[in-house]
Every structure is written in C-alpha cells, then in structure tokens.
Amino acid sequence: VATYQLILTKKDEQITLDKLIYAREKGGLSELTPVGKRAITISVDNTASLLGMVKPGDYVDVIAIVPVPTQGGTGSAMPQVLPLFQNVLVLAVGTRTQPTPKYSTRPAAKEDGQDASSSLITLALDPKEANIISFVQEQAKLRLVLRSPADSRKEPPQPIGWDTVFE
C-alpha cells in the first residue's frame, strides 16, 4: 500500500492528484546521508571489509592499490598504495543501515564475515570524491582501514611504493 502526503496551498482548495506526493518510508538511506554528501556503494572483498567487521556508523580510510607504469613506460607496472579519503562514514553494509547492538535478546545474526552482502559497503562521500572512487574502483583494488571512533584527525596523504618500503 502506497502512502501519500497532501500538499496544501490554500484554504478550501480542492484536493487533486497533483496535490499529492509519494511519502517515502522514514529511515531510508537518503535520510542517513549527511547534507553535502552522496551515498555510494563499493564492492570490496573480505580482506578489504576487514572480514565483514566494518559496521554501519564506523569511520574508515579508503586506500587504493594501483598499478603505476614504470618510468618511460617500459616493463610492467609497479604497485603503489594511494590514500584516497580519510575519516569516511560507513552508511550501510549490504542492506543493513543500523549498527548491530552490543547486547541483544534476539539470537545473533550471522557475523562470521561469510555473508555475501558484507562485500557491499555504502560510504558517504562528497560528489567529487564519489566520482573519484567510481573511477579508481574500475582501475585498482580498494581497501578500507577501520578507524577508532575517537580518532578523526587527517594525515597528509603519502603514496607508498617499493622505494618507501626499502627506505
């Protein structure tokens, strides 16, 4: 059954179909998305989603493992880790938008990381970031790095490659 809301403009005005709007269900993803942000879902593997332990309401950093061509374009590409975004709100994991309560009287849901929906993570990003992550996901592998709830500071991004590892 669809629910509609009435748009009133003037007293004693006749109610017509164009005065009715479809009322969305409260608590949907759009209502959880902060102003100025966009909800975008990315596909990640078990490792990138920390074995399914990333939960709605968590904050993560997003990094990409990108094959970068060597100088001169000869030879194979060398992998580099590029920090993309820091302190990003996780809006949903699969279709779940609410954090799992720590204490519940209901039987525990499957939490062993084997749920296929945990490979779909919805993040709150600004429009430019959403475009960047859409592009990068087609070119590279994404990883999520879970943050402490008490840590919101941002570090200057530093790409990491073999040169950095050997320093």
Short mmCIF file of N, CA and C in Angstrom, two decimals:
data_model
loop_
_atom_site.label_atom_id
_atom_site.label_comp_id
_atom_site.label_asym_id
_atom_site.label_seq_id
_atom_site.Cartn_x
_atom_site.Cartn_y
_atom_site.Cartn_z
N VAL A 1 0.86 -1.18 0.00
CA VAL A 1 0.00 0.00 0.00
C VAL A 1 0.89 1.23 0.00
N ALA A 2 0.68 2.09 -0.96
CA ALA A 2 1.47 3.32 -1.07
C ALA A 2 0.91 4.37 -0.12
N THR A 3 1.79 5.17 0.41
CA THR A 3 1.40 6.25 1.30
C THR A 3 1.67 7.57 0.59
N TYR A 4 0.72 8.49 0.71
CA TYR A 4 0.86 9.79 0.07
C TYR A 4 0.68 10.90 1.10
N GLN A 5 1.32 12.02 0.85
CA GLN A 5 1.15 13.21 1.68
C GLN A 5 0.46 14.27 0.83
N LEU A 6 -0.34 15.06 1.50
CA LEU A 6 -1.09 16.12 0.82
C LEU A 6 -0.31 17.42 0.90
N ILE A 7 -0.18 18.09 -0.23
CA ILE A 7 0.44 19.41 -0.27
C ILE A 7 -0.69 20.43 -0.25
N LEU A 8 -0.78 21.17 0.83
CA LEU A 8 -1.83 22.20 0.93
C LEU A 8 -1.28 23.55 0.53
N THR A 9 -2.04 24.24 -0.25
CA THR A 9 -1.60 25.57 -0.66
C THR A 9 -2.54 26.66 -0.15
N LYS A 10 -3.86 26.48 -0.31
CA LYS A 10 -4.82 27.49 0.11
C LYS A 10 -5.97 26.83 0.85
N LYS A 11 -6.57 27.56 1.75
CA LYS A 11 -7.72 27.07 2.49
C LYS A 11 -8.87 26.81 1.51
N ASP A 12 -9.58 25.72 1.71
CA ASP A 12 -10.75 25.32 0.92
C ASP A 12 -10.40 24.97 -0.53
N GLU A 13 -9.11 24.75 -0.82
CA GLU A 13 -8.71 24.37 -2.17
C GLU A 13 -9.10 22.91 -2.42
N GLN A 14 -9.53 22.60 -3.62
CA GLN A 14 -9.91 21.25 -3.97
C GLN A 14 -8.68 20.34 -3.99
N ILE A 15 -8.84 19.12 -3.48
CA ILE A 15 -7.75 18.15 -3.48
C ILE A 15 -7.76 17.42 -4.82
N THR A 16 -6.64 17.52 -5.53
CA THR A 16 -6.47 16.84 -6.82
C THR A 16 -5.21 15.99 -6.75
N LEU A 17 -5.04 15.09 -7.72
CA LEU A 17 -3.88 14.20 -7.72
C LEU A 17 -2.56 14.95 -7.72
N ASP A 18 -2.51 16.12 -8.38
CA ASP A 18 -1.25 16.86 -8.41
C ASP A 18 -0.91 17.51 -7.07
N LYS A 19 -1.82 17.44 -6.10
CA LYS A 19 -1.56 17.96 -4.76
C LYS A 19 -1.05 16.87 -3.82
N LEU A 20 -0.92 15.64 -4.33
CA LEU A 20 -0.44 14.52 -3.53
C LEU A 20 0.98 14.17 -3.96
N ILE A 21 1.83 13.89 -2.98
CA ILE A 21 3.18 13.42 -3.29
C ILE A 21 3.39 12.09 -2.59
N TYR A 22 4.22 11.25 -3.17
CA TYR A 22 4.53 9.96 -2.58
C TYR A 22 5.38 10.18 -1.34
N ALA A 23 4.96 9.61 -0.23
CA ALA A 23 5.70 9.75 1.03
C ALA A 23 6.66 8.58 1.16
N ARG A 24 7.95 8.89 1.20
CA ARG A 24 8.95 7.83 1.35
C ARG A 24 8.94 7.29 2.76
N GLU A 25 9.36 6.06 2.87
CA GLU A 25 9.45 5.42 4.17
C GLU A 25 10.52 6.12 5.00
N LYS A 26 10.22 6.41 6.25
CA LYS A 26 11.19 7.06 7.14
C LYS A 26 12.35 6.11 7.43
N GLY A 27 13.52 6.67 7.61
CA GLY A 27 14.68 5.87 7.97
C GLY A 27 15.41 5.29 6.77
N GLY A 28 15.11 5.73 5.58
CA GLY A 28 15.79 5.23 4.39
C GLY A 28 17.21 5.76 4.30
N LEU A 29 17.96 5.21 3.36
CA LEU A 29 19.36 5.59 3.19
C LEU A 29 19.52 7.07 2.89
N SER A 30 18.60 7.66 2.13
CA SER A 30 18.74 9.08 1.81
C SER A 30 18.66 9.94 3.06
N GLU A 31 17.87 9.52 4.05
CA GLU A 31 17.79 10.28 5.29
C GLU A 31 19.02 10.13 6.16
N LEU A 32 19.78 9.05 5.96
CA LEU A 32 21.01 8.84 6.72
C LEU A 32 22.20 9.56 6.09
N THR A 33 22.06 9.95 4.82
CA THR A 33 23.16 10.58 4.11
C THR A 33 23.30 12.03 4.54
N PRO A 34 24.48 12.41 5.09
CA PRO A 34 24.66 13.79 5.54
C PRO A 34 24.51 14.79 4.40
N VAL A 35 24.07 15.99 4.75
CA VAL A 35 23.92 17.07 3.76
C VAL A 35 25.28 17.32 3.11
N GLY A 36 25.29 17.46 1.79
CA GLY A 36 26.53 17.70 1.05
C GLY A 36 27.26 16.43 0.66
N LYS A 37 26.79 15.29 1.12
CA LYS A 37 27.42 14.01 0.81
C LYS A 37 26.53 13.21 -0.13
N ARG A 38 27.09 12.19 -0.72
CA ARG A 38 26.36 11.28 -1.58
C ARG A 38 26.64 9.87 -1.09
N ALA A 39 25.62 9.03 -1.11
CA ALA A 39 25.79 7.63 -0.76
C ALA A 39 26.27 6.88 -2.00
N ILE A 40 27.40 6.19 -1.88
CA ILE A 40 27.92 5.40 -2.98
C ILE A 40 28.35 4.05 -2.45
N THR A 41 27.94 3.00 -3.15
CA THR A 41 28.26 1.64 -2.73
C THR A 41 29.46 1.16 -3.53
N ILE A 42 30.41 0.58 -2.80
CA ILE A 42 31.59 -0.01 -3.44
C ILE A 42 31.60 -1.50 -3.14
N SER A 43 32.20 -2.24 -4.02
CA SER A 43 32.34 -3.67 -3.84
C SER A 43 33.74 -3.95 -3.33
N VAL A 44 33.83 -4.67 -2.22
CA VAL A 44 35.12 -5.00 -1.64
C VAL A 44 35.15 -6.49 -1.30
N ASP A 45 36.35 -7.04 -1.18
CA ASP A 45 36.45 -8.44 -0.79
C ASP A 45 36.51 -8.54 0.74
N ASN A 46 36.59 -9.77 1.26
CA ASN A 46 36.60 -9.98 2.71
C ASN A 46 37.76 -9.26 3.39
N THR A 47 38.92 -9.24 2.74
CA THR A 47 40.07 -8.57 3.33
C THR A 47 39.83 -7.07 3.42
N ALA A 48 39.32 -6.49 2.34
CA ALA A 48 39.10 -5.04 2.31
C ALA A 48 38.02 -4.61 3.28
N SER A 49 37.05 -5.50 3.57
CA SER A 49 35.99 -5.15 4.51
C SER A 49 36.30 -5.64 5.92
N LEU A 50 37.56 -6.00 6.17
CA LEU A 50 38.01 -6.50 7.47
C LEU A 50 37.17 -7.70 7.91
N LEU A 51 37.04 -8.65 7.00
CA LEU A 51 36.28 -9.89 7.23
C LEU A 51 34.84 -9.62 7.64
N GLY A 52 34.27 -8.56 7.09
CA GLY A 52 32.87 -8.25 7.40
C GLY A 52 32.67 -7.57 8.73
N MET A 53 33.75 -7.12 9.37
CA MET A 53 33.61 -6.48 10.69
C MET A 53 33.36 -4.98 10.61
N VAL A 54 33.41 -4.40 9.41
CA VAL A 54 33.04 -2.99 9.26
C VAL A 54 31.53 -2.91 9.41
N LYS A 55 31.06 -1.99 10.22
CA LYS A 55 29.63 -1.86 10.54
C LYS A 55 29.13 -0.46 10.16
N PRO A 56 27.82 -0.33 9.92
CA PRO A 56 27.26 1.00 9.69
C PRO A 56 27.56 1.90 10.88
N GLY A 57 27.94 3.13 10.60
CA GLY A 57 28.30 4.08 11.66
C GLY A 57 29.79 4.14 11.92
N ASP A 58 30.55 3.16 11.43
CA ASP A 58 32.01 3.20 11.56
C ASP A 58 32.58 4.26 10.63
N TYR A 59 33.81 4.65 10.92
CA TYR A 59 34.56 5.55 10.04
C TYR A 59 35.78 4.80 9.53
N VAL A 60 36.07 4.98 8.24
CA VAL A 60 37.17 4.28 7.61
C VAL A 60 38.00 5.24 6.78
N ASP A 61 39.22 4.82 6.49
CA ASP A 61 40.04 5.46 5.47
C ASP A 61 39.95 4.56 4.25
N VAL A 62 39.97 5.15 3.07
CA VAL A 62 39.91 4.38 1.82
C VAL A 62 41.24 4.53 1.12
N ILE A 63 41.88 3.39 0.83
CA ILE A 63 43.14 3.41 0.09
C ILE A 63 42.97 2.57 -1.17
N ALA A 64 43.79 2.86 -2.17
CA ALA A 64 43.74 2.11 -3.43
C ALA A 64 45.12 1.53 -3.71
N ILE A 65 45.13 0.31 -4.20
CA ILE A 65 46.37 -0.32 -4.65
C ILE A 65 46.33 -0.25 -6.16
N VAL A 66 47.20 0.61 -6.70
CA VAL A 66 47.14 0.98 -8.11
C VAL A 66 48.40 0.52 -8.84
N PRO A 67 48.24 -0.12 -10.00
CA PRO A 67 49.43 -0.42 -10.81
C PRO A 67 49.86 0.85 -11.55
N VAL A 68 51.05 1.34 -11.24
CA VAL A 68 51.56 2.58 -11.86
C VAL A 68 52.65 2.20 -12.86
N PRO A 69 52.53 2.66 -14.11
CA PRO A 69 53.56 2.33 -15.11
C PRO A 69 54.93 2.84 -14.66
N THR A 70 55.97 2.08 -14.99
CA THR A 70 57.33 2.49 -14.65
C THR A 70 57.75 3.64 -15.55
N GLN A 71 58.83 4.34 -15.16
CA GLN A 71 59.31 5.47 -15.95
C GLN A 71 59.64 5.03 -17.37
N GLY A 72 59.23 5.82 -18.31
CA GLY A 72 59.49 5.51 -19.71
C GLY A 72 58.46 4.57 -20.31
N GLY A 73 57.57 4.03 -19.47
CA GLY A 73 56.51 3.17 -19.96
C GLY A 73 56.96 1.79 -20.37
N THR A 74 58.22 1.43 -20.06
CA THR A 74 58.70 0.10 -20.41
C THR A 74 58.60 -0.82 -19.21
N GLY A 75 58.40 -2.07 -19.45
CA GLY A 75 58.32 -3.03 -18.36
C GLY A 75 56.93 -3.07 -17.75
N SER A 76 56.81 -3.80 -16.67
CA SER A 76 55.50 -3.96 -16.04
C SER A 76 55.23 -2.82 -15.07
N ALA A 77 53.98 -2.67 -14.73
CA ALA A 77 53.58 -1.62 -13.79
C ALA A 77 53.97 -2.02 -12.38
N MET A 78 54.34 -1.04 -11.59
CA MET A 78 54.70 -1.27 -10.19
C MET A 78 53.51 -0.87 -9.31
N PRO A 79 53.15 -1.70 -8.34
CA PRO A 79 52.02 -1.34 -7.48
C PRO A 79 52.38 -0.20 -6.53
N GLN A 80 51.42 0.67 -6.31
CA GLN A 80 51.56 1.74 -5.31
C GLN A 80 50.28 1.81 -4.51
N VAL A 81 50.42 2.14 -3.25
CA VAL A 81 49.26 2.36 -2.39
C VAL A 81 49.03 3.86 -2.32
N LEU A 82 47.80 4.26 -2.70
CA LEU A 82 47.45 5.67 -2.70
C LEU A 82 46.32 5.91 -1.70
N PRO A 83 46.58 6.71 -0.67
CA PRO A 83 45.48 7.08 0.23
C PRO A 83 44.49 7.96 -0.53
N LEU A 84 43.23 7.56 -0.57
CA LEU A 84 42.23 8.34 -1.29
C LEU A 84 41.48 9.28 -0.35
N PHE A 85 40.84 8.72 0.68
CA PHE A 85 39.99 9.52 1.57
C PHE A 85 40.19 9.05 3.00
N GLN A 86 40.03 10.01 3.93
CA GLN A 86 40.18 9.70 5.34
C GLN A 86 38.92 10.06 6.11
N ASN A 87 38.66 9.30 7.16
CA ASN A 87 37.54 9.56 8.07
C ASN A 87 36.20 9.59 7.33
N VAL A 88 35.92 8.53 6.59
CA VAL A 88 34.71 8.42 5.78
C VAL A 88 33.66 7.62 6.55
N LEU A 89 32.44 8.14 6.62
CA LEU A 89 31.35 7.48 7.31
C LEU A 89 30.83 6.31 6.49
N VAL A 90 30.68 5.15 7.15
CA VAL A 90 30.05 3.98 6.54
C VAL A 90 28.56 4.09 6.80
N LEU A 91 27.78 4.24 5.74
CA LEU A 91 26.32 4.36 5.88
C LEU A 91 25.64 3.01 5.97
N ALA A 92 26.14 2.04 5.22
CA ALA A 92 25.49 0.73 5.19
C ALA A 92 26.51 -0.35 4.84
N VAL A 93 26.20 -1.56 5.31
CA VAL A 93 26.94 -2.76 4.93
C VAL A 93 25.89 -3.71 4.39
N GLY A 94 26.00 -4.04 3.12
CA GLY A 94 24.92 -4.76 2.46
C GLY A 94 23.69 -3.87 2.49
N THR A 95 22.59 -4.39 3.01
CA THR A 95 21.37 -3.58 3.14
C THR A 95 21.16 -3.11 4.57
N ARG A 96 22.09 -3.43 5.46
CA ARG A 96 21.96 -3.05 6.87
C ARG A 96 22.47 -1.62 7.08
N THR A 97 21.59 -0.75 7.61
CA THR A 97 21.97 0.64 7.84
C THR A 97 22.10 0.97 9.32
N GLN A 98 21.75 0.04 10.17
CA GLN A 98 21.84 0.27 11.61
C GLN A 98 22.96 -0.57 12.20
N PRO A 99 23.73 0.00 13.13
CA PRO A 99 24.77 -0.79 13.79
C PRO A 99 24.14 -1.95 14.55
N THR A 100 24.85 -3.06 14.64
CA THR A 100 24.38 -4.19 15.42
C THR A 100 24.51 -3.84 16.90
N PRO A 101 23.43 -3.99 17.70
CA PRO A 101 23.54 -3.68 19.12
C PRO A 101 24.52 -4.62 19.80
N LYS A 102 25.26 -4.08 20.78
CA LYS A 102 26.23 -4.90 21.52
C LYS A 102 25.53 -5.97 22.34
N TYR A 103 24.40 -5.60 22.92
CA TYR A 103 23.66 -6.54 23.76
C TYR A 103 22.25 -6.64 23.21
N SER A 104 21.84 -7.86 22.92
CA SER A 104 20.52 -8.06 22.34
C SER A 104 19.92 -9.34 22.89
N THR A 105 18.59 -9.36 23.00
CA THR A 105 17.91 -10.57 23.46
C THR A 105 17.58 -11.49 22.30
N ARG A 106 17.73 -10.97 21.08
CA ARG A 106 17.47 -11.78 19.89
C ARG A 106 18.69 -12.63 19.57
N PRO A 107 18.48 -13.79 18.93
CA PRO A 107 19.63 -14.60 18.52
C PRO A 107 20.53 -13.81 17.59
N ALA A 108 21.81 -14.04 17.70
CA ALA A 108 22.78 -13.30 16.89
C ALA A 108 22.64 -13.67 15.43
N ALA A 109 22.73 -12.65 14.59
CA ALA A 109 22.72 -12.88 13.15
C ALA A 109 24.08 -13.43 12.75
N LYS A 110 24.17 -13.93 11.56
CA LYS A 110 25.43 -14.47 11.08
C LYS A 110 26.47 -13.36 11.03
N GLU A 111 27.52 -13.48 11.83
CA GLU A 111 28.53 -12.41 11.94
C GLU A 111 29.93 -12.91 11.60
N ASP A 112 30.03 -14.02 10.89
CA ASP A 112 31.35 -14.60 10.67
C ASP A 112 32.05 -14.07 9.43
N GLY A 113 31.50 -13.04 8.80
CA GLY A 113 32.15 -12.45 7.64
C GLY A 113 31.86 -13.19 6.35
N GLN A 114 31.08 -14.26 6.41
CA GLN A 114 30.79 -15.03 5.21
C GLN A 114 29.55 -14.52 4.48
N ASP A 115 28.85 -13.56 5.05
CA ASP A 115 27.66 -13.01 4.42
C ASP A 115 28.09 -12.25 3.16
N ALA A 116 27.53 -12.64 2.03
CA ALA A 116 27.92 -12.01 0.75
C ALA A 116 27.64 -10.52 0.74
N SER A 117 26.61 -10.06 1.47
CA SER A 117 26.27 -8.64 1.45
C SER A 117 27.31 -7.78 2.15
N SER A 118 28.19 -8.38 2.97
CA SER A 118 29.22 -7.58 3.63
C SER A 118 30.28 -7.12 2.63
N SER A 119 30.21 -7.62 1.41
CA SER A 119 31.16 -7.18 0.39
C SER A 119 30.68 -5.90 -0.30
N LEU A 120 29.49 -5.43 0.06
CA LEU A 120 28.98 -4.17 -0.48
C LEU A 120 28.93 -3.15 0.64
N ILE A 121 29.74 -2.12 0.54
CA ILE A 121 29.85 -1.11 1.59
C ILE A 121 29.39 0.22 0.99
N THR A 122 28.46 0.89 1.67
CA THR A 122 27.99 2.19 1.21
C THR A 122 28.63 3.27 2.06
N LEU A 123 29.29 4.20 1.39
CA LEU A 123 30.04 5.28 2.04
C LEU A 123 29.38 6.62 1.78
N ALA A 124 29.62 7.59 2.66
CA ALA A 124 29.16 8.97 2.47
C ALA A 124 30.34 9.79 1.98
N LEU A 125 30.30 10.18 0.70
CA LEU A 125 31.38 10.96 0.11
C LEU A 125 30.80 12.20 -0.54
N ASP A 126 31.64 13.25 -0.68
CA ASP A 126 31.14 14.42 -1.41
C ASP A 126 31.10 14.06 -2.91
N PRO A 127 30.42 14.86 -3.72
CA PRO A 127 30.25 14.49 -5.13
C PRO A 127 31.57 14.22 -5.88
N LYS A 128 32.59 15.04 -5.65
CA LYS A 128 33.87 14.84 -6.34
C LYS A 128 34.51 13.53 -5.89
N GLU A 129 34.47 13.25 -4.58
CA GLU A 129 35.04 12.01 -4.06
C GLU A 129 34.30 10.79 -4.63
N ALA A 130 32.98 10.91 -4.77
CA ALA A 130 32.19 9.81 -5.33
C ALA A 130 32.63 9.52 -6.77
N ASN A 131 32.91 10.57 -7.54
CA ASN A 131 33.40 10.39 -8.90
C ASN A 131 34.78 9.74 -8.91
N ILE A 132 35.64 10.19 -8.01
CA ILE A 132 37.00 9.63 -7.94
C ILE A 132 36.95 8.16 -7.60
N ILE A 133 36.17 7.79 -6.57
CA ILE A 133 36.14 6.38 -6.16
C ILE A 133 35.51 5.51 -7.24
N SER A 134 34.56 6.05 -7.99
CA SER A 134 33.96 5.29 -9.10
C SER A 134 35.00 4.98 -10.15
N PHE A 135 35.83 5.96 -10.47
CA PHE A 135 36.89 5.76 -11.46
C PHE A 135 37.94 4.78 -10.93
N VAL A 136 38.42 5.03 -9.72
CA VAL A 136 39.51 4.21 -9.17
C VAL A 136 39.08 2.76 -9.00
N GLN A 137 37.83 2.53 -8.61
CA GLN A 137 37.39 1.15 -8.41
C GLN A 137 37.46 0.34 -9.70
N GLU A 138 37.33 0.99 -10.84
CA GLU A 138 37.43 0.29 -12.12
C GLU A 138 38.89 0.02 -12.51
N GLN A 139 39.83 0.73 -11.89
CA GLN A 139 41.23 0.64 -12.28
C GLN A 139 42.11 -0.07 -11.25
N ALA A 140 41.66 -0.14 -10.01
CA ALA A 140 42.53 -0.60 -8.92
C ALA A 140 41.74 -1.40 -7.89
N LYS A 141 42.43 -1.85 -6.88
CA LYS A 141 41.81 -2.57 -5.77
C LYS A 141 41.67 -1.62 -4.60
N LEU A 142 40.49 -1.59 -3.99
CA LEU A 142 40.25 -0.71 -2.85
C LEU A 142 40.38 -1.48 -1.55
N ARG A 143 40.86 -0.78 -0.52
CA ARG A 143 40.93 -1.32 0.83
C ARG A 143 40.34 -0.31 1.78
N LEU A 144 39.69 -0.80 2.82
CA LEU A 144 39.18 0.05 3.89
C LEU A 144 40.06 -0.15 5.11
N VAL A 145 40.35 0.93 5.80
CA VAL A 145 41.14 0.89 7.02
C VAL A 145 40.25 1.44 8.12
N LEU A 146 39.92 0.60 9.09
CA LEU A 146 39.00 0.98 10.15
C LEU A 146 39.67 1.94 11.11
N ARG A 147 38.93 2.97 11.50
CA ARG A 147 39.43 4.00 12.43
C ARG A 147 38.82 3.82 13.81
N SER A 148 39.51 4.29 14.81
CA SER A 148 38.96 4.36 16.15
C SER A 148 37.88 5.44 16.17
N PRO A 149 36.78 5.23 16.90
CA PRO A 149 35.75 6.27 16.98
C PRO A 149 36.28 7.58 17.58
N ALA A 150 37.38 7.50 18.33
CA ALA A 150 37.94 8.68 18.97
C ALA A 150 38.94 9.42 18.08
N ASP A 151 39.23 8.90 16.90
CA ASP A 151 40.26 9.48 16.03
C ASP A 151 39.64 10.03 14.75
N SER A 152 39.60 11.36 14.65
CA SER A 152 39.06 11.97 13.44
C SER A 152 40.10 12.81 12.70
N ARG A 153 41.34 12.78 13.17
CA ARG A 153 42.37 13.61 12.53
C ARG A 153 42.75 13.03 11.17
N LYS A 154 43.21 13.93 10.31
CA LYS A 154 43.60 13.52 8.97
C LYS A 154 45.10 13.76 8.80
N GLU A 155 45.75 12.80 8.18
CA GLU A 155 47.19 12.87 7.92
C GLU A 155 47.40 13.32 6.47
N PRO A 156 48.53 13.99 6.18
CA PRO A 156 48.82 14.30 4.78
C PRO A 156 48.98 12.98 4.01
N PRO A 157 48.27 12.83 2.87
CA PRO A 157 48.38 11.57 2.12
C PRO A 157 49.77 11.38 1.52
N GLN A 158 50.29 10.17 1.65
CA GLN A 158 51.60 9.86 1.09
C GLN A 158 51.51 8.55 0.32
N PRO A 159 51.69 8.60 -1.00
CA PRO A 159 51.71 7.35 -1.77
C PRO A 159 52.86 6.47 -1.30
N ILE A 160 52.61 5.17 -1.29
CA ILE A 160 53.61 4.21 -0.83
C ILE A 160 53.93 3.25 -1.97
N GLY A 161 55.21 3.12 -2.27
CA GLY A 161 55.67 2.15 -3.28
C GLY A 161 56.89 1.43 -2.74
N TRP A 162 57.53 0.66 -3.61
CA TRP A 162 58.70 -0.11 -3.17
C TRP A 162 59.80 0.80 -2.64
N ASP A 163 59.96 2.00 -3.20
CA ASP A 163 61.00 2.92 -2.72
C ASP A 163 60.80 3.24 -1.25
N THR A 164 59.54 3.49 -0.87
CA THR A 164 59.24 3.81 0.53
C THR A 164 59.50 2.62 1.43
N VAL A 165 59.15 1.43 0.99
CA VAL A 165 59.34 0.23 1.80
C VAL A 165 60.82 -0.01 2.06
N PHE A 166 61.66 0.24 1.05
CA PHE A 166 63.09 -0.02 1.19
C PHE A 166 63.84 1.08 1.93
N GLU A 167 63.19 2.18 2.26
CA GLU A 167 63.89 3.28 2.97
C GLU A 167 64.23 2.91 4.37
#
